[in-house]
CSV table of C-alpha atoms and ligand atoms in Angstrom, one decimal:
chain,number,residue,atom,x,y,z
W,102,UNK,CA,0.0,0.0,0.0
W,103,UNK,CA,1.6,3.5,-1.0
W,104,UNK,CA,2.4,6.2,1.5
W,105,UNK,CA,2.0,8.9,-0.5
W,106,UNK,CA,-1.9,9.1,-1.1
W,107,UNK,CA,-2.2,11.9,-3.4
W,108,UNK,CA,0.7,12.9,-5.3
W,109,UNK,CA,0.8,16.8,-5.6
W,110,UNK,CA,2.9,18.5,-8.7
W,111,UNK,CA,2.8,22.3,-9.4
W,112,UNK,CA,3.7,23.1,-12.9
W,113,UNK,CA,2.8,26.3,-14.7
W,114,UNK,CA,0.5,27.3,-12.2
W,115,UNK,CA,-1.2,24.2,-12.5
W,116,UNK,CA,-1.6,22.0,-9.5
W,117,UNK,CA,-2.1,18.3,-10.3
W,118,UNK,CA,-3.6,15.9,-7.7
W,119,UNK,CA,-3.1,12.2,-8.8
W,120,UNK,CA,-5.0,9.8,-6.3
W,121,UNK,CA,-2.7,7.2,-5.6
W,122,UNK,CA,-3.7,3.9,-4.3
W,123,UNK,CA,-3.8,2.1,-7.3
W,124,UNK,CA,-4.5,-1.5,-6.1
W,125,UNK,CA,-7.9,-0.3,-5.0
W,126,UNK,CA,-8.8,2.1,-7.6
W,127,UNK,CA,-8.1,5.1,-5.4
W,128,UNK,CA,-10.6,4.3,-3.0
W,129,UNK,CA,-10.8,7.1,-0.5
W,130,UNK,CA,-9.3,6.8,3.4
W,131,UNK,CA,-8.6,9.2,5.6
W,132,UNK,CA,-5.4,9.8,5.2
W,133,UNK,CA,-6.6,10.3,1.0
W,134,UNK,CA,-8.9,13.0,2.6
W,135,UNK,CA,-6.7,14.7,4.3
W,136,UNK,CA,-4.3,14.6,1.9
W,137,UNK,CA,-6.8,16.5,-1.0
W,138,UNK,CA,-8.1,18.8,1.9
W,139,UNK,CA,-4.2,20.2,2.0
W,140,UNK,CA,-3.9,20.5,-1.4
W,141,UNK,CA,-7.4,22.4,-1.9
W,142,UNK,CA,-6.2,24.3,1.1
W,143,UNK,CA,-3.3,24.8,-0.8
W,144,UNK,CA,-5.1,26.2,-4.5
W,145,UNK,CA,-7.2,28.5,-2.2
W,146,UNK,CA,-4.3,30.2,-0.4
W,147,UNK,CA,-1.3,30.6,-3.0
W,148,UNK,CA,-2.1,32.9,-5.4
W,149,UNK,CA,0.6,30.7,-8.0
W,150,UNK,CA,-1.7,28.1,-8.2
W,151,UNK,CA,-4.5,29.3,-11.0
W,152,UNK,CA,-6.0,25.7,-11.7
W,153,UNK,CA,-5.8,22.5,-10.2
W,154,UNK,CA,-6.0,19.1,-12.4
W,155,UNK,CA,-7.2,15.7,-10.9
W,156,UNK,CA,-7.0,12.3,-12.0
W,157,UNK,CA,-6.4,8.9,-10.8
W,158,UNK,CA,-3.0,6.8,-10.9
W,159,UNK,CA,-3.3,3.2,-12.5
W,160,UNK,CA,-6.5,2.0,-14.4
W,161,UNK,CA,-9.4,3.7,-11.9
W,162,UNK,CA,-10.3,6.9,-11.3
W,163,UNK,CA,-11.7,6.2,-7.5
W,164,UNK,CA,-13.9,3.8,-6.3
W,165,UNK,CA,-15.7,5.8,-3.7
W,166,UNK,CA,-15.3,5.0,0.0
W,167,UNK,CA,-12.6,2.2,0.8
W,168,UNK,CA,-14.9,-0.4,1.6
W,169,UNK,CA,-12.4,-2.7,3.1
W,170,UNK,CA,-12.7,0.1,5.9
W,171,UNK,CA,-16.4,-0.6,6.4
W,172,UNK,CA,-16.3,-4.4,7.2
W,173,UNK,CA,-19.0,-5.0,9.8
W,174,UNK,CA,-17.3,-6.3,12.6
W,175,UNK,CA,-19.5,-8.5,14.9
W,176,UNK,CA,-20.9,-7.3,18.2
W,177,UNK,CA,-20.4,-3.8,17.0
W,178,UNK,CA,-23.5,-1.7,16.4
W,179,UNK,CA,-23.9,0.1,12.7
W,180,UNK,CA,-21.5,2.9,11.9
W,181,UNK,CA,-22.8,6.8,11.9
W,182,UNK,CA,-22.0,6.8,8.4
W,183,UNK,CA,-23.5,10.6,8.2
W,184,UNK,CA,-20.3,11.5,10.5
W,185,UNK,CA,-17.6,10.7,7.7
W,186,UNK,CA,-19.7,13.1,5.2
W,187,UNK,CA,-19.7,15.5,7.7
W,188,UNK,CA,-15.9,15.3,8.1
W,189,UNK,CA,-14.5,14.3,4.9
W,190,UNK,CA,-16.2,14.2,1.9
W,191,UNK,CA,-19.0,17.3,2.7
W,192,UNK,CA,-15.9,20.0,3.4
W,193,UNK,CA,-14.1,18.2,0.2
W,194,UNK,CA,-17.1,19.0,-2.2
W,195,UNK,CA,-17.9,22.4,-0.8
W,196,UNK,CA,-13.6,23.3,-1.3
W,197,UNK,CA,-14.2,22.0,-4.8
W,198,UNK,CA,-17.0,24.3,-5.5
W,199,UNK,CA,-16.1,27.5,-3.4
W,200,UNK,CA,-12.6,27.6,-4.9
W,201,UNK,CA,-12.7,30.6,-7.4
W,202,UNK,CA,-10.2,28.5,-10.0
W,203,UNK,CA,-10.7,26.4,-12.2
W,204,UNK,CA,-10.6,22.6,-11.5
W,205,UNK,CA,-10.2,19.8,-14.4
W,206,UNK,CA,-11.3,16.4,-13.6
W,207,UNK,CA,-8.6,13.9,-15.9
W,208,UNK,CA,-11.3,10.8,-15.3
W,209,UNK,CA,-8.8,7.6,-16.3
W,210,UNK,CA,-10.8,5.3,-15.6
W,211,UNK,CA,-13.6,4.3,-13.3
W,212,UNK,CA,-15.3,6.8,-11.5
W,213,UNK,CA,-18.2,5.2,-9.1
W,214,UNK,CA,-19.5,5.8,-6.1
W,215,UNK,CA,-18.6,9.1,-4.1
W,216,UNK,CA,-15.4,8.9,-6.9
W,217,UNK,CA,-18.1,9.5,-9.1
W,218,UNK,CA,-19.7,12.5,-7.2
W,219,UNK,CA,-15.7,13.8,-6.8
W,220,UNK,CA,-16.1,14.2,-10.5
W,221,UNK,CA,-19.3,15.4,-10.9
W,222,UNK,CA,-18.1,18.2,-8.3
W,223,UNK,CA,-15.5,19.6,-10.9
W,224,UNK,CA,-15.4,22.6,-13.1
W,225,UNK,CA,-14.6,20.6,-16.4
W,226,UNK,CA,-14.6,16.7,-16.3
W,227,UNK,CA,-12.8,15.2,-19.4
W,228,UNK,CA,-12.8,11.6,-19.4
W,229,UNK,CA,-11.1,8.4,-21.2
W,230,UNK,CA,-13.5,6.7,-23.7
W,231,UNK,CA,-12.6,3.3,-21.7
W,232,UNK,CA,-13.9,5.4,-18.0
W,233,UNK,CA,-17.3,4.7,-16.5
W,234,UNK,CA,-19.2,6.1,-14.1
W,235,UNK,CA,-20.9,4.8,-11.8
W,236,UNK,CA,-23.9,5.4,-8.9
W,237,UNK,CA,-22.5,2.0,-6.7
W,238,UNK,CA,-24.7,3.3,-3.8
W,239,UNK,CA,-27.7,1.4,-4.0
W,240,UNK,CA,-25.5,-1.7,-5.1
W,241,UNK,CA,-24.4,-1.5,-1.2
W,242,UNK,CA,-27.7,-0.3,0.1
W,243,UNK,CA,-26.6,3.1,0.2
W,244,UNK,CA,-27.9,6.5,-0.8
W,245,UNK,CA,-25.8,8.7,-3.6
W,246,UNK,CA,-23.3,11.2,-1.1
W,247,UNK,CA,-20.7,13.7,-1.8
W,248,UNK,CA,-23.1,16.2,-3.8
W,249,UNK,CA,-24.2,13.5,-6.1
W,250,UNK,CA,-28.0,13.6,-5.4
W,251,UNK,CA,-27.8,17.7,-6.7
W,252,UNK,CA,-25.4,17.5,-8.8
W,253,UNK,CA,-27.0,14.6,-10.9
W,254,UNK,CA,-30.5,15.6,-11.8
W,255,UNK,CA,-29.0,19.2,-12.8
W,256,UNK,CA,-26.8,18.0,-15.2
W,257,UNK,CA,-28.7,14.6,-16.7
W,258,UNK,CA,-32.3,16.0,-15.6
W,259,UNK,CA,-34.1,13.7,-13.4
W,260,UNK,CA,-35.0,10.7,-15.3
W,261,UNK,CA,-31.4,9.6,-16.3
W,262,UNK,CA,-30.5,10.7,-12.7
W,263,UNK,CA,-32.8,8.2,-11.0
W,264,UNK,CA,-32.1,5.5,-13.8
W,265,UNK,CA,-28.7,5.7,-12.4
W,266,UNK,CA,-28.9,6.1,-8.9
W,267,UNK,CA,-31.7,3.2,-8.5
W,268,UNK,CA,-30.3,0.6,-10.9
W,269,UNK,CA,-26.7,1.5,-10.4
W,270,UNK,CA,-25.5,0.4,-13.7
W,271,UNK,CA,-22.3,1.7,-15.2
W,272,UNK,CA,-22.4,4.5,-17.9
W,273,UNK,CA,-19.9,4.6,-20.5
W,274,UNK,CA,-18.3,8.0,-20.7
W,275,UNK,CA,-19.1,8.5,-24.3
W,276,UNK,CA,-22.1,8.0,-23.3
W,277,UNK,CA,-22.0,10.4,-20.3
W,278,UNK,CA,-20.5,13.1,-22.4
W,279,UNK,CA,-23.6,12.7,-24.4
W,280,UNK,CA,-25.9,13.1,-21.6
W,281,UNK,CA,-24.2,16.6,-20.4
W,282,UNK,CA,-22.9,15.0,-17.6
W,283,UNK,CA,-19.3,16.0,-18.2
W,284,UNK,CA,-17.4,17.9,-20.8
W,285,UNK,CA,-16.1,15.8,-22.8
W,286,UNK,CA,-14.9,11.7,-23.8
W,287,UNK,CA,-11.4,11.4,-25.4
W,288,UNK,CA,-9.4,8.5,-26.4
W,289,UNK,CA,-8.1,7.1,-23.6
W,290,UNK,CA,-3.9,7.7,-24.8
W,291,UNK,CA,-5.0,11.3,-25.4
W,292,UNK,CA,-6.4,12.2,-22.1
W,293,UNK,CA,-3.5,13.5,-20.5
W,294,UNK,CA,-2.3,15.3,-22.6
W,295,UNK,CA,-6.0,17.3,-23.3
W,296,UNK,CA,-6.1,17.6,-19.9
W,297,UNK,CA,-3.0,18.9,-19.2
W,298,UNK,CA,-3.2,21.5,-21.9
W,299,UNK,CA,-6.9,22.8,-21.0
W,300,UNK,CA,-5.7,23.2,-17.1
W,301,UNK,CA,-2.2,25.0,-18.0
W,302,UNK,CA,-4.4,27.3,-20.6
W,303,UNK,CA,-7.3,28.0,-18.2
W,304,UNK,CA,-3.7,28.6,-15.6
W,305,UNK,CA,-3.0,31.4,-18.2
W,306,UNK,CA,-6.7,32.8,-18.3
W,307,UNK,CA,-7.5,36.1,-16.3
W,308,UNK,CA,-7.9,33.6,-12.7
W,309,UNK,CA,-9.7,36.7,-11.1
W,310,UNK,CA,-12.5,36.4,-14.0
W,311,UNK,CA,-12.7,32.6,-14.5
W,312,UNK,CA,-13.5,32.8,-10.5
W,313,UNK,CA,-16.2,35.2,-10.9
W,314,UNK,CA,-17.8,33.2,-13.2
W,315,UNK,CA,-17.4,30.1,-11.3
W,316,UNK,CA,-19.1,31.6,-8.4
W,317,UNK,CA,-21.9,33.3,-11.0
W,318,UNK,CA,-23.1,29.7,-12.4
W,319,UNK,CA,-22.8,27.9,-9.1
W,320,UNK,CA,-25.3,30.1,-7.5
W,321,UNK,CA,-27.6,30.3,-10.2
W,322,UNK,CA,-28.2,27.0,-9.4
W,323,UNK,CA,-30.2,28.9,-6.3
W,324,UNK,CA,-30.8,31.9,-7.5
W,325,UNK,CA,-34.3,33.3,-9.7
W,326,UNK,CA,-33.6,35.7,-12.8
W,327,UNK,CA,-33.5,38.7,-10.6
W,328,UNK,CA,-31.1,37.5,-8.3
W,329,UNK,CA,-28.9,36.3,-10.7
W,330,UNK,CA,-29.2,39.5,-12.6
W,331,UNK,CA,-27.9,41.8,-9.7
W,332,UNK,CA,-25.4,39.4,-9.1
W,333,UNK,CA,-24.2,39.5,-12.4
W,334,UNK,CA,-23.7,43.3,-12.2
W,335,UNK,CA,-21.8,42.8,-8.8
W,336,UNK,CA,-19.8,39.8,-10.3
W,337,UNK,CA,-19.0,42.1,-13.6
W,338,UNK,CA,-18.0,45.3,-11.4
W,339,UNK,CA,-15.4,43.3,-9.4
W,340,UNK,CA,-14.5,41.6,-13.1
W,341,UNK,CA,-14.3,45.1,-14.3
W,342,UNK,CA,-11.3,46.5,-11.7
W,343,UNK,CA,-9.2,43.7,-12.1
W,344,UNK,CA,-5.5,44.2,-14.3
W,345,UNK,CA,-6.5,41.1,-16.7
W,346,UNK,CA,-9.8,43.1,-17.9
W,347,UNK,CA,-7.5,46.1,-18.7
W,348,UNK,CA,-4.8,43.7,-20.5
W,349,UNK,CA,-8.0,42.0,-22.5
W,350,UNK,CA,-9.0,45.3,-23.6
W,351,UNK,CA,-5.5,46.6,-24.6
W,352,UNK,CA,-4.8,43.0,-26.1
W,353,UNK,CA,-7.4,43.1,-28.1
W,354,UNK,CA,-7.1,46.5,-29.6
W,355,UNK,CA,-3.3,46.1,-30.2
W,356,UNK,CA,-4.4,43.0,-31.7
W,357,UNK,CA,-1.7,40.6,-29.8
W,358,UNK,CA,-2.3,37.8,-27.4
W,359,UNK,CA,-3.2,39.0,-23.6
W,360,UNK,CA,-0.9,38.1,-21.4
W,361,UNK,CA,-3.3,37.8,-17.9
W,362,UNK,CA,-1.3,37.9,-14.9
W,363,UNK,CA,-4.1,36.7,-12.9
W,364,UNK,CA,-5.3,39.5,-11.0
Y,550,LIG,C1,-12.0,-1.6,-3.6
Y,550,LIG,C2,-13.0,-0.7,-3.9
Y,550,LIG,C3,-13.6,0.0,-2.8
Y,550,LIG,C4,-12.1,-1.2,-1.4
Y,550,LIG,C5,-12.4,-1.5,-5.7
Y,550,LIG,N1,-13.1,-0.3,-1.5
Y,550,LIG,N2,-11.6,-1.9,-2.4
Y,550,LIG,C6,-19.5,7.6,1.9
Y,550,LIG,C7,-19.5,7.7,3.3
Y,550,LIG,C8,-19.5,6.6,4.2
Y,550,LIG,C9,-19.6,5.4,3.9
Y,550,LIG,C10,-19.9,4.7,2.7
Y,550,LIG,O1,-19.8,5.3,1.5
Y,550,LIG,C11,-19.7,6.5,1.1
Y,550,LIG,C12,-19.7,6.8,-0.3
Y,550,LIG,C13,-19.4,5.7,-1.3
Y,550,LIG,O2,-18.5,5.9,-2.1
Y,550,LIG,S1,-20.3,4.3,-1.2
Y,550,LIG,C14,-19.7,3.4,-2.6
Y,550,LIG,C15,-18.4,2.7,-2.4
Y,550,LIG,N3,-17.9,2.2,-3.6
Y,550,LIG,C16,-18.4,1.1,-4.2
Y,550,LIG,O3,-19.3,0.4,-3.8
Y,550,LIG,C17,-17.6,0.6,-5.4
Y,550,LIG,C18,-16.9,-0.8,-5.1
Y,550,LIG,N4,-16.2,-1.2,-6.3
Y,550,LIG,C19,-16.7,-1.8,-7.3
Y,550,LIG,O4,-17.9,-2.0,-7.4
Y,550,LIG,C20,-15.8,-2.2,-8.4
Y,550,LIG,O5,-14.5,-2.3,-7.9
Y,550,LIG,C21,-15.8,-1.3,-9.6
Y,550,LIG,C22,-17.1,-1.4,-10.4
Y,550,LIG,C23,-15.5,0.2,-9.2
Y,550,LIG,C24,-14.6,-1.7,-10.6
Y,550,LIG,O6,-14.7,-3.1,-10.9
Y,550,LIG,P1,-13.5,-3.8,-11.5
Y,550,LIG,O7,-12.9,-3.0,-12.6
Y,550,LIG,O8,-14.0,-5.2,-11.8
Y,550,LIG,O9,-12.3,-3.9,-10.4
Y,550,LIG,P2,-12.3,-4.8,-9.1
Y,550,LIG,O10,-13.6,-4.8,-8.4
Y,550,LIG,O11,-11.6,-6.0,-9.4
Y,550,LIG,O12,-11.3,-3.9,-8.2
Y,550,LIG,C25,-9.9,-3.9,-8.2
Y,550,LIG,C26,-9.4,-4.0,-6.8
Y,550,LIG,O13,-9.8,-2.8,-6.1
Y,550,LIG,C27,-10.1,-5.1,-6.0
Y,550,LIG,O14,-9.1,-5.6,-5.1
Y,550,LIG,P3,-8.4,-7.0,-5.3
Y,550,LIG,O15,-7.5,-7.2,-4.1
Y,550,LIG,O16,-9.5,-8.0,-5.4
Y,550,LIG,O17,-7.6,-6.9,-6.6
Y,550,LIG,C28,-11.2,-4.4,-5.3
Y,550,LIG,O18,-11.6,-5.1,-4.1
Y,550,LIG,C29,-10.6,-3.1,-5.0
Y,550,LIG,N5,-11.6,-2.1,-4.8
Y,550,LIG,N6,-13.2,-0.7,-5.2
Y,550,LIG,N7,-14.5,0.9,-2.9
């Protein structure tokens, strides 16, 4: 079993997280939790770090909880399984979303159970054409977790997301591309390489902006017209005093490339 749970690499102000247990398809444990709460930690406090990139090492993505961990032991009442969401894998979704970068989802391979709500949770999930996803829940007498009840019947609309959730049958990620449910299926030798290249370009992108408009879509998820509307203006005033708006502008009318500092 590895020591290193998550291996952490910051390249041109991109900050990849590879989920490393490889032997059980990056099945999450504690110490893998706390390992991707430091790193979000990380994205949200050092201004260097302008997108973060995850994936999986070997041929899964993750396989949701460890379950090796959950082994009923007898004589020992049920588990208060609502007190690992609570520590773990709630505060890991809510980093995910509240963190005004970008975040790419590399999906190698499969995704299920809360590994598939990890994805879901992402700004942009590109996936392998051999990667599934998965809703292993109810296979375990379980309820979807980690975000996946909202985030599924916004994105596939609530027939597709109850066809998952209740029958808990794999979906091809050609086929979730198709469905909306992620960005977009590549072949599987090409992934990292697409991946890496949309996270170091969105690293380059005016990170100030890209995090205003993260923070626009996610609460229009909540929010009716006129909400959204004045938060719009408030989002496009703070957009509209950053540097990178003034080098878009002046890029544009010089006709060169922008060179966005971020800020
Ligand atoms: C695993 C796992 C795994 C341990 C593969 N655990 N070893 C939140 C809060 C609190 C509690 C409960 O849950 C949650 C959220 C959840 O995520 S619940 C859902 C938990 N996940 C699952 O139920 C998925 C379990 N895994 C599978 O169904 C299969 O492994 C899938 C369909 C993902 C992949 O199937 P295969 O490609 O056939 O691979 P495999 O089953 O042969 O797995 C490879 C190895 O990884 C194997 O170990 P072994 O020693 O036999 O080679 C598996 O036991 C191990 N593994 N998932 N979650």
């Amino acid at each position: 079993m590895t020591d290193t749970p998550v291996l952490v690499d910051l390249s041109e102000g991109v900050l990849t997280l590879t989920l490393n247990r490889p032997e059980r398809l990056n099945a999450f444990v504690p110490a893998l939790h706390e390992a991707l709460a430091a790193a979000f930690l990380r994205a949200e406090r050092e201004a260097p770090i302008r997108a973060v990139l995850v994936t999986g090492a070997g041929r899964g993505f993750c396989a949701g909880q460890d379950l090796q961990e959950r082994k009923h032991v007898p004589g020992e009442g049920p588990r208060d399984l609502g007190a690992g969401l609570d520590r773990y894998y709630n505060p890991l979704i809510r980093r995910i979303r509240a963190l005004e970068k970008p975040v790419v989802a590399a999906v190698n391979g499969v995704a299920a159970g809360a590994g598939m709500s990890l994805a879901l949770a992402c700004d942009i999930v590109l996936a392998a054409r051999s990667a599934s996803f998965i809703q292993a829940f109810s296979r375990i007498g379980l309820v979807p977790d980690a975000g996946s009840t909202w985030f599924l019947p916004r994105l596939a609309g609530s027939a597709r997301a109850l066809g998952l959730a209740l029958t808990g049958e794999a979906l091809p990620a050609e086929q979730a591309a198709a469905w909306g449910l992620i960005w977009k299926c590549v072949a599987d030798d090409a992934l990292m390489t697409e991946a890496r290249a949309l996270a170091q370009r969105l690293a380059q992108g005016p990170t100030k902006g890209l995090g205003l408009i993260k923070r626009a879509l996610n609460r229009s998820a909540h929010n009716d017209l006129d909400t959204q509307l004045d938060l719009e203006r408030d989002t496009q005033r703070e957009a509209g005093r950053s540097e990178d708006y003034r080098e878009g502008v002046a890029a544009f009318l010089e006709k060169r490339p922008p060179r966005f500092r971020g800020i």
